[in-house]
Coordinates of C-alpha atoms in Angstrom, one line a residue:
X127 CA 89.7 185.9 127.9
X128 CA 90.9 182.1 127.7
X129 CA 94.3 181.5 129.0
X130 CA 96.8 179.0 127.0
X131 CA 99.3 177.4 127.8
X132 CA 102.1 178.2 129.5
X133 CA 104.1 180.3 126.5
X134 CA 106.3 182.8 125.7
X135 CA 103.9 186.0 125.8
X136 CA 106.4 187.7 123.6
X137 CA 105.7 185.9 120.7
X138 CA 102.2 184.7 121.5
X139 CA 100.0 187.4 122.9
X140 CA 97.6 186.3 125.5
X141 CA 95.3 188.8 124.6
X142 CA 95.0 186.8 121.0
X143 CA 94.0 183.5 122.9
X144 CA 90.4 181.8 121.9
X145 CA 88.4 179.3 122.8
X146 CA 87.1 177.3 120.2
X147 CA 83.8 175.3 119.4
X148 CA 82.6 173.8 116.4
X149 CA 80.5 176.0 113.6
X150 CA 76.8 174.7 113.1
X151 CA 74.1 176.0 110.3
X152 CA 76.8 175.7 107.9
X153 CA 74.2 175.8 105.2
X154 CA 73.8 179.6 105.1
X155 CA 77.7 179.8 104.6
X156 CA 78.9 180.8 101.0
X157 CA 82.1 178.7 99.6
X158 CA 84.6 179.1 102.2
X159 CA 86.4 178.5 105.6
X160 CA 85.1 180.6 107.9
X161 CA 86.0 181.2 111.8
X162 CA 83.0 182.8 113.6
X163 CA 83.0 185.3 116.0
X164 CA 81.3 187.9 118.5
X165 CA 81.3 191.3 118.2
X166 CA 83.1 191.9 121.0
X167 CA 85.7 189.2 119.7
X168 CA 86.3 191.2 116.7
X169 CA 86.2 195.0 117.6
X170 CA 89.5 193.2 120.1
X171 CA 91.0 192.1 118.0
X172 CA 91.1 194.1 115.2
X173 CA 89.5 191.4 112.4
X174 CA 88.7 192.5 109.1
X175 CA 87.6 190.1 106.5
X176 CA 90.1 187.8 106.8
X177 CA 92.1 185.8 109.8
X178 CA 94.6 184.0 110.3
X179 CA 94.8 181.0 113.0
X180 CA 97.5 179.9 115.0
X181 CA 97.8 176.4 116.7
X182 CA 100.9 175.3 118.9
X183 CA 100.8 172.1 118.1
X184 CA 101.9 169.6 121.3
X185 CA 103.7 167.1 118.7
X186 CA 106.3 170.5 117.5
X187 CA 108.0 170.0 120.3
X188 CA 109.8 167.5 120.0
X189 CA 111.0 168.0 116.9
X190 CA 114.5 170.0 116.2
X191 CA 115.0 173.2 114.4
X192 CA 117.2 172.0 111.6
X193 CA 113.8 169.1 110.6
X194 CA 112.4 171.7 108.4
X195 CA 109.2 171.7 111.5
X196 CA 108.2 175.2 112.9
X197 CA 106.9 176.3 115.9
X198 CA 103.4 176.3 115.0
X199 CA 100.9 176.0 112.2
X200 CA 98.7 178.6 110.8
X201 CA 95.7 178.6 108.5
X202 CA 93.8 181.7 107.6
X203 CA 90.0 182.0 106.9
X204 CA 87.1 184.0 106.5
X205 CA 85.7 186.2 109.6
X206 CA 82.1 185.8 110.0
X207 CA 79.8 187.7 113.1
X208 CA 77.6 186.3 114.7
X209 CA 75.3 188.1 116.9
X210 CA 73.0 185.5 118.2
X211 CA 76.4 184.1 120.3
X212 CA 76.7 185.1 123.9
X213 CA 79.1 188.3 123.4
X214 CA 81.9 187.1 125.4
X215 CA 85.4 187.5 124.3
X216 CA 87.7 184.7 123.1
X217 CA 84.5 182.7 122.2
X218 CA 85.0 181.4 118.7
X219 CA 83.5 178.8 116.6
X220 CA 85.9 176.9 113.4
X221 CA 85.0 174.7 110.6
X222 CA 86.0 171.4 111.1
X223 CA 88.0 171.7 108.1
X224 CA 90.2 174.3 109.6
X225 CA 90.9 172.3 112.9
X226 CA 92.3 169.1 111.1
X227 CA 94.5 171.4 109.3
X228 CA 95.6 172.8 112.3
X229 CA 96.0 169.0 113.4
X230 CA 93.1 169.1 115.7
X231 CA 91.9 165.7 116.1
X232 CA 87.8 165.5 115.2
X233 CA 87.5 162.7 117.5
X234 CA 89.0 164.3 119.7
X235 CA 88.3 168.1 119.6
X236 CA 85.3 168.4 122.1
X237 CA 87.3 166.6 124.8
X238 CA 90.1 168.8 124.4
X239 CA 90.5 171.3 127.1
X240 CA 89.2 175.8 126.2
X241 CA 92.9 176.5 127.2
X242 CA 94.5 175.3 123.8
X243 CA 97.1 177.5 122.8
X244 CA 95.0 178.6 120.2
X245 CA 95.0 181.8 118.6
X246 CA 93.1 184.8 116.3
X247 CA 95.1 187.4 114.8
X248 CA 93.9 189.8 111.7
X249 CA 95.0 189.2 108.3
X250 CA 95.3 191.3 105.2
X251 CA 95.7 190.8 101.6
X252 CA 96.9 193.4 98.9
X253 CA 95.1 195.4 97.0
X254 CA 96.3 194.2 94.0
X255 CA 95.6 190.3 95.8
X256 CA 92.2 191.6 96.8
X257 CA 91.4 192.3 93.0
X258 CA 92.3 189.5 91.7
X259 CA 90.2 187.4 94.1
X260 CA 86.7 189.5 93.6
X261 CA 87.3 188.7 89.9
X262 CA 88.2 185.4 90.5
X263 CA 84.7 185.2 92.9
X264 CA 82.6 186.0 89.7
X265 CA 84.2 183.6 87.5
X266 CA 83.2 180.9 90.7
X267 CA 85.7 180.3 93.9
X268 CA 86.0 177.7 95.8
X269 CA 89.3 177.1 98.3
X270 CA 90.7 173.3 99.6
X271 CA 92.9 173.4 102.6
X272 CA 95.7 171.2 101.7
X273 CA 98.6 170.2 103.9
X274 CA 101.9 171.0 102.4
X275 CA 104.2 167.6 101.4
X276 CA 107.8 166.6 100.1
X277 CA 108.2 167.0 96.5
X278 CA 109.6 163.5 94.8
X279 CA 113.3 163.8 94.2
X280 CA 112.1 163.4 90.1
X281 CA 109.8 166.3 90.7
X282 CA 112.6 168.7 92.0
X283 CA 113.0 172.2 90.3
X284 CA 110.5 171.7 88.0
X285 CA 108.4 174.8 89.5
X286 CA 105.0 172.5 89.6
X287 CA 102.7 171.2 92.5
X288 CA 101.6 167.5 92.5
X289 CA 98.0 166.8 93.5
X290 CA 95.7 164.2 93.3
X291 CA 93.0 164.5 90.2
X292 CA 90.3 164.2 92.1
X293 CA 91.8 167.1 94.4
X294 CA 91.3 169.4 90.8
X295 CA 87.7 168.5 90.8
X296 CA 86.7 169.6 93.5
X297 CA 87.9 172.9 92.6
X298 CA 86.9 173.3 89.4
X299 CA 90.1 173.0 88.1
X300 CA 91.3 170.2 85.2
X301 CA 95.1 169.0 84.5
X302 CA 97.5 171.0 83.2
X303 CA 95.5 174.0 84.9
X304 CA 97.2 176.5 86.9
X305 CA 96.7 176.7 90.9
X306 CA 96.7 179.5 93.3
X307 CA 98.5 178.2 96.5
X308 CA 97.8 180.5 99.6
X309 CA 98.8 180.9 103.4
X310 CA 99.4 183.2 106.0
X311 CA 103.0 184.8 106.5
X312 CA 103.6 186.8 110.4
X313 CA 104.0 190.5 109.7
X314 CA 106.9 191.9 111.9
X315 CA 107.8 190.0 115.2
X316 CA 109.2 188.4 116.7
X317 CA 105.9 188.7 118.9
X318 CA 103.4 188.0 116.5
X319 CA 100.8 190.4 115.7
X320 CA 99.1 190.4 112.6
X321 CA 99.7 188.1 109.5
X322 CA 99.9 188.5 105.6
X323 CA 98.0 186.2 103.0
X324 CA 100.9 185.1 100.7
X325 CA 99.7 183.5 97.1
X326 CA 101.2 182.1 94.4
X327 CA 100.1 180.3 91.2
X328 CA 102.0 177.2 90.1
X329 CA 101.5 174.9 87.5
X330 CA 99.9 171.8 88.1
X331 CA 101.0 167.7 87.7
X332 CA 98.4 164.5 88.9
X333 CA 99.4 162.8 91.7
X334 CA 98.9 159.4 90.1
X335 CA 97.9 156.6 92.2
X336 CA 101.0 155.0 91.6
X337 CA 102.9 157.9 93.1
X338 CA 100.4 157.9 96.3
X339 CA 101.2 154.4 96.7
X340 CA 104.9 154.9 96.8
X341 CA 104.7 157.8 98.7
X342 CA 102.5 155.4 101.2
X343 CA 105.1 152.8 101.0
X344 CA 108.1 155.6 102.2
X345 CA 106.1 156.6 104.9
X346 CA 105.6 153.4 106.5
X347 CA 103.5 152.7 109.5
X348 CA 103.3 151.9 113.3
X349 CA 102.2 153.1 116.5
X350 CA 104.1 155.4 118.5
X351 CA 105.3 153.9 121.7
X352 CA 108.6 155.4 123.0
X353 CA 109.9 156.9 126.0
X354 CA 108.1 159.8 127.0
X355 CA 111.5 162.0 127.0
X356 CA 112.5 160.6 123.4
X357 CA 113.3 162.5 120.7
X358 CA 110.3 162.4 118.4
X359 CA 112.7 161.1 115.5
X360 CA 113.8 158.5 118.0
X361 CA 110.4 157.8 117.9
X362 CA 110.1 156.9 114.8
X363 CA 112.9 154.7 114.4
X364 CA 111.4 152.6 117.1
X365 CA 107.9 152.2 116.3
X366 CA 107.5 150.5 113.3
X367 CA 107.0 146.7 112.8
X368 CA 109.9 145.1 110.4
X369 CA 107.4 144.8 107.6
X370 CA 107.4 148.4 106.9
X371 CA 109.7 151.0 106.1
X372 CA 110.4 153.3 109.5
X373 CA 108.4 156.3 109.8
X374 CA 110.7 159.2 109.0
X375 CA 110.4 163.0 108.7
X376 CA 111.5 163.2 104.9
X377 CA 108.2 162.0 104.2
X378 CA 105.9 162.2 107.3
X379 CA 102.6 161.0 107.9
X380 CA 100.4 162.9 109.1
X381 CA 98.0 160.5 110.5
X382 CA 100.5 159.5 113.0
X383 CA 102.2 162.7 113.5
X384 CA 99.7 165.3 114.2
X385 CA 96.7 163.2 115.2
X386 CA 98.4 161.1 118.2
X387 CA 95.8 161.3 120.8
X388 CA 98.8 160.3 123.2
X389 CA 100.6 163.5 122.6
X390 CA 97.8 165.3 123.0
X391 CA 97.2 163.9 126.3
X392 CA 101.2 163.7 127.2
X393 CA 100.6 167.6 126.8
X394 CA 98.3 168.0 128.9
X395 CA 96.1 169.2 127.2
X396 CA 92.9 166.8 127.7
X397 CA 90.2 166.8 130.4
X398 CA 91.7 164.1 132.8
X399 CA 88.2 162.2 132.9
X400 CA 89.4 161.6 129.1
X401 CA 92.7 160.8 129.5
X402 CA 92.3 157.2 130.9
X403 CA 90.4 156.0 128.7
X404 CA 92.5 157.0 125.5
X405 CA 94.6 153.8 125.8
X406 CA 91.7 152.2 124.2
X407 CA 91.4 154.8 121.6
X408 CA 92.9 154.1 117.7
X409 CA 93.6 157.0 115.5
X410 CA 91.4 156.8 113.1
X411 CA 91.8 160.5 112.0
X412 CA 92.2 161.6 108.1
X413 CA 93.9 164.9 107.2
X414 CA 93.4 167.3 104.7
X415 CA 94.3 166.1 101.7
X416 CA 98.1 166.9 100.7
X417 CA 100.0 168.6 98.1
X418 CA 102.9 167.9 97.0
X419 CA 105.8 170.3 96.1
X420 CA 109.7 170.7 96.2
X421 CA 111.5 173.9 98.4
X422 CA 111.6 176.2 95.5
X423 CA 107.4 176.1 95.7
X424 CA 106.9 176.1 98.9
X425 CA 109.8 179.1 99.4
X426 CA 107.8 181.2 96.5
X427 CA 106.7 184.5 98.2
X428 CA 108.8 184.8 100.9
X429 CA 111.5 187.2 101.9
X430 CA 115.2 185.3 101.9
X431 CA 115.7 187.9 104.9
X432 CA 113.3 185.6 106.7
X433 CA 114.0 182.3 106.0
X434 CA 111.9 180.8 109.4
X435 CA 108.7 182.0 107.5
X436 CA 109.9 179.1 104.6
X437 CA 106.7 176.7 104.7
X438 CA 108.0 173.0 106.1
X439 CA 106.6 169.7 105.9
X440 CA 103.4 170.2 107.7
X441 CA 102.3 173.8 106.8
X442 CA 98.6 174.2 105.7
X443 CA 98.0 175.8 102.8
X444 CA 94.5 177.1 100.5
X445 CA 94.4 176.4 97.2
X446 CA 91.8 177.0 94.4
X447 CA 92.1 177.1 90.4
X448 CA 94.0 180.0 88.7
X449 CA 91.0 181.9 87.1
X450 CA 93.2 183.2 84.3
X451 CA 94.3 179.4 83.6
X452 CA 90.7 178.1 83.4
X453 CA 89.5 181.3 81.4
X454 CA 92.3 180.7 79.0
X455 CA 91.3 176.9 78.5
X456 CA 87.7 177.8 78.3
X457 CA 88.2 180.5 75.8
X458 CA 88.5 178.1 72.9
X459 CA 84.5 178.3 73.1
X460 CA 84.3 181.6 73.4
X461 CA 86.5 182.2 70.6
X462 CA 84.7 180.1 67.9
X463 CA 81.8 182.7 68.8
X464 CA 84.1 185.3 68.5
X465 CA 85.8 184.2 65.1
X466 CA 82.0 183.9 63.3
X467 CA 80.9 187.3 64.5
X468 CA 84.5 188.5 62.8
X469 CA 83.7 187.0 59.6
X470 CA 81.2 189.8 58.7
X471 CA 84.0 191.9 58.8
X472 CA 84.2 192.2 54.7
X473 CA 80.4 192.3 54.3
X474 CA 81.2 196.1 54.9
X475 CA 83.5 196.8 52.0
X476 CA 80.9 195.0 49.8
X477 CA 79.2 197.9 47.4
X478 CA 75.4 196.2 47.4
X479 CA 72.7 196.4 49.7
X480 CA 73.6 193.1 51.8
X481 CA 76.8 195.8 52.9
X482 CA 76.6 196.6 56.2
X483 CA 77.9 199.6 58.6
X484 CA 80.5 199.9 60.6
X485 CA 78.5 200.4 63.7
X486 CA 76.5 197.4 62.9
X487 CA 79.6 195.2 62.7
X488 CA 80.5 196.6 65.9
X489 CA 77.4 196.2 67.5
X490 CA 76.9 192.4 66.4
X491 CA 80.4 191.9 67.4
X492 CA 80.2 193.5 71.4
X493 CA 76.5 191.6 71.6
X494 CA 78.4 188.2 70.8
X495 CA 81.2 188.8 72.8
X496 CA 78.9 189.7 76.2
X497 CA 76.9 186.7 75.5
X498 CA 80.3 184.6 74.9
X499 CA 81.8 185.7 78.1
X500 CA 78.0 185.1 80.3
X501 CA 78.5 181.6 78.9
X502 CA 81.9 181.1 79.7
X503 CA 81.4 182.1 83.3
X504 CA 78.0 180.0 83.7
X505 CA 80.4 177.1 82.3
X506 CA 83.2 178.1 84.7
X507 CA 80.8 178.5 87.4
X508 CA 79.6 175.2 86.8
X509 CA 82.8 173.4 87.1
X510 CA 82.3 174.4 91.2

């Protein structure tokens, strides 16, 4: 097993620790995030069907309790096995996706050194969550990690999620739709364990360009180039050129906050053959795309009891289209079909030999309402 880190083995078991490398032959993959593992790997550490990933990022550090910043991010995912990798335990590979939204540089992910304080823990849904995801899987499922992001103070307790349209698209989702917002919750502690798929569905509003551009603007821009014993809000405030706004943790970009090859290497946490040469290097790094909601949204799910499970600024999150939302929407077809199969209703009470039964009636009517619901999922399905 892969050692981390120097950390507190009460919270973060050691025996959870992975080493991570980067999934390949993603073509026989279904829709999905997957993390894939040995056999060994999983009968250790308990993995079901689903998992949830833990990264302690280097930049959470430096930043204090009271910024609304935890102590480390957490993604879940699929469990695939793979028995063609050496069975050695701790070996893992991830989906690129699932490393930037643990704010794992791309760039810079193969010189990274095995002992990330990285970790694999099982996690569970409901039954009743379980459900409603196989019936969302025939309708046609496809998840987006996201990256949790500041509501705009117009947007406040209005129980919505921003996103960008083109965001909706990809999942098969249109505006006005309703989302399904997921992520991992810790089950017990404070030594962490095993984790707890949280969802939620929220109603959705476009992220208009103009409100990207603003959001840009509030964010402003800079390198980072303080002190190396500076707070990381200090930072901030020093960094930017006067033609921008400071960077600030109200509205945080990610770019510079998670994908700073610096902090990375301030952490120690690069191969020191790498490390000189990063002076040269220019984050060029793009997140997942983000999402944009106010406390009450990103609070939805969670016992008050435990409010350091609240997701912050930076929390990752899945989302995909609320099947009842889209099924509702796409209904209107299926009831036209519905309607003209109905209208034979009074052919029944008709005393001539055009009449027909009841049992006909209800046969013509179960026949168009199967072949109205195939074509609403084949059109559902499409959307994906």
């Amino acid at each position: 097993m892969v050692e981390p880190a120097a950390l507190d083995p009460e919270i973060f078991p050691p025996e959870n620790a992975i080493a991570a490398s980067a999934t390949t032959d993603r073509a026989r993959l279904a829709r999905g995030y997957y993390v894939i593992v040995t056999p060994k790997t999983k009968k250790a550490l308990g993995l079901g069907r689903w998992a949830a990933l833990v990264f302690v990022h280097p930049v959470l550090a430096h930043i204090d309790d009271d910024r609304k910043m935890r102590d480390y991010l957490a993604i879940h995912c699929r469990v695939r096995v793979d028995r063609r990798m050496p069975d050695e335990l701790g070996k893992v590979c991830l989906d690129q996706t699932l490393r930037n939204a643990l704010g794992i540089p791309f760039g810079l992910f193969p010189a990274l050194k095995p002992e990330l304080p990285l970790f694999l823990f099982p996690a569970s849904r409901t039954w009743s969550a379980t459900l409603r995801l196989i019936v969302a899987s025939v309708f046609g499922l496809r998840f987006l990690a996201a990256r949790s992001a500041p509501a705009a103070v117009a947007d406040i307790e209005k129980g919505y999620v921003r996103l960008p349209d083109d965001l909706l698209s990809v999942i098969g989702a249109l505006p006005a739709d309703d989302v399904v917002v997921e992520r991992p919750i810790a089950v017990g502690g404070p030594k962490l364990t095993k984790f707890r798929i949280i969802s939620e569905k929220l109603s959705t509003a476009i992220a208009s360009k103009g409100f990207l551009d603003d959001r840009r603007d509030r964010s402003g821009s800079g390198e980072l180039a303080p002190p190396a014993k500076s707070s990381l809000l200090d930072r901030f405030r020093m960094a930017s050129p006067p033609t921008h706004l400071p960077l600030n943790l109200r509205y945080p970009r990610t770019k510079d906050l998670l994908y700073g090859y610096k902090t990375f290497a301030d952490a120690g946490m690069i191969e020191p053959d790498v490390v000189t040469g990063l002076a040269a290097l220019e984050v060029t790094e793009t997140d997942v795309p983000s999402i944009f909601m106010d406390r009450d949204a990103r609070t939805k799910g969670i016992n008050p009891d435990r409010p350091a499970e609240a997701a912050d600024y930076l929390t990752p999150f899945m989302v995909r289209r609320s099947i009842l939302s889209a099924a509702a929407r796409d209904s209107l077809g299926t009831a036209f079909a519905v309607t003209i199969s109905l209208i034979q209703f009074p052919l029944i009470f008709v005393a001539n030999k055009a009449g027909i039964s009841v049992c006909q009636w209800i046969a013509g009517v179960t026949v168009a309402l199967i072949v109205s619901l195939a074509l609403m999922i084949a059109r559902l399905r499409q959307q994906i």
